[in-house]
PDB file of C-alpha atoms in Angstrom:
ATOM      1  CA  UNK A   1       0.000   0.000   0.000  1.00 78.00           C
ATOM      2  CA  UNK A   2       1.304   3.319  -0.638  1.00 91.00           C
ATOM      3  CA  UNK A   3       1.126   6.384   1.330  1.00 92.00           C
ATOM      4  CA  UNK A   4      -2.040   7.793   0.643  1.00 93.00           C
ATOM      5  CA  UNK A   5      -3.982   4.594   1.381  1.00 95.00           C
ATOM      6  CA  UNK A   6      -2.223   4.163   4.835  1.00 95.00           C
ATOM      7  CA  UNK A   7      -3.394   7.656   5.340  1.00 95.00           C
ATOM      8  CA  UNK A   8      -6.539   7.100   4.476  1.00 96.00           C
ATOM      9  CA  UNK A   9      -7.744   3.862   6.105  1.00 96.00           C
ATOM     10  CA  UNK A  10      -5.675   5.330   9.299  1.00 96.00           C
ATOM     11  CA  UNK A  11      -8.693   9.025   8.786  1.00 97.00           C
ATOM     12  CA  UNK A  12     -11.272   6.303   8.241  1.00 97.00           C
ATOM     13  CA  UNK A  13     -10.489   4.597  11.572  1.00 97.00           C
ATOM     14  CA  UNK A  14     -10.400   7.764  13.664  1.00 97.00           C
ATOM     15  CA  UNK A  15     -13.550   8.501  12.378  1.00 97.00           C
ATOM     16  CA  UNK A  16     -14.978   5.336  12.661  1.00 98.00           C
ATOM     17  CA  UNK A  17     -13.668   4.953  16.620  1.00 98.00           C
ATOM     18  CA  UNK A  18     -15.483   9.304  17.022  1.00 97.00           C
ATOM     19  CA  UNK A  19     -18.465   7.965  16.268  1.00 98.00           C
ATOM     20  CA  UNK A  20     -18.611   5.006  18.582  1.00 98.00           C
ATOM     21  CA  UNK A  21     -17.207   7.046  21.111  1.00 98.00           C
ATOM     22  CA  UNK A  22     -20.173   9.452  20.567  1.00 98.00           C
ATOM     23  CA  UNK A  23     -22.720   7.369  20.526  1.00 98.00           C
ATOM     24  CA  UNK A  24     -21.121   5.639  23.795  1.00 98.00           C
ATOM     25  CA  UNK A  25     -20.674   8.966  25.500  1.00 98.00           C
ATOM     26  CA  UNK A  26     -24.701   9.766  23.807  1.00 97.00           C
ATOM     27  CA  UNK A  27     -25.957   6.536  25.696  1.00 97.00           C
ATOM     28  CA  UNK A  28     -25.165   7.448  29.382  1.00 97.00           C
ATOM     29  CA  UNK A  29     -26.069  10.466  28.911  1.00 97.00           C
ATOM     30  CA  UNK A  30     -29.471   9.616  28.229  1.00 96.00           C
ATOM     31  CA  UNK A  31     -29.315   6.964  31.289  1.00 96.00           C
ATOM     32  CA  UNK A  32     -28.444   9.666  33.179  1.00 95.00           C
ATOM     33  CA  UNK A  33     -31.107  12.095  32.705  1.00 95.00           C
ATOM     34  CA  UNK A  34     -33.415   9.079  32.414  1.00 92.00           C
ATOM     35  CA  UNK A  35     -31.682   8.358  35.873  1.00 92.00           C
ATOM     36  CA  UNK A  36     -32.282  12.519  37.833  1.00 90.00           C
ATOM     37  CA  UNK A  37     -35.384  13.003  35.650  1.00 88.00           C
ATOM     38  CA  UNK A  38     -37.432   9.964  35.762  1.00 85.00           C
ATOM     39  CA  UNK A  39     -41.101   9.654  33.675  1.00 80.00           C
ATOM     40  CA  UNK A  40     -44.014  10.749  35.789  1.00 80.00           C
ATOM     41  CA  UNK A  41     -46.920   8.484  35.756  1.00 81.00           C
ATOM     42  CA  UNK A  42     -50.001   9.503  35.254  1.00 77.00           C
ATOM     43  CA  UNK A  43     -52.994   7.329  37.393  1.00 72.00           C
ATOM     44  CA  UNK A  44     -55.787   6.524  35.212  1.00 68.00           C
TER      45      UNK A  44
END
């Protein structure tokens, strides 16, 4: 593989491992404000 392929798979991996990170870093914060702000009920 040359150079710009290296480069390139190495820019597709970093953005590849941001977006899991996100969507890691997305997922507690919704447990957490699911967590301090919990659904009210409503009795029928």
């Amino acid at each position: 593989m040359n150079d710009i392929t290296k480069a390139a798979i190495e820019i597709t991996g970093l953005g590849m491992a941001g977006i899991f990170l996100f969507m890691v870093i997305f997922y507690f914060v919704i447990r957490a404000i699911d967590k301090f702000f919990p659904a009210k009920t409503e009795p029928e």
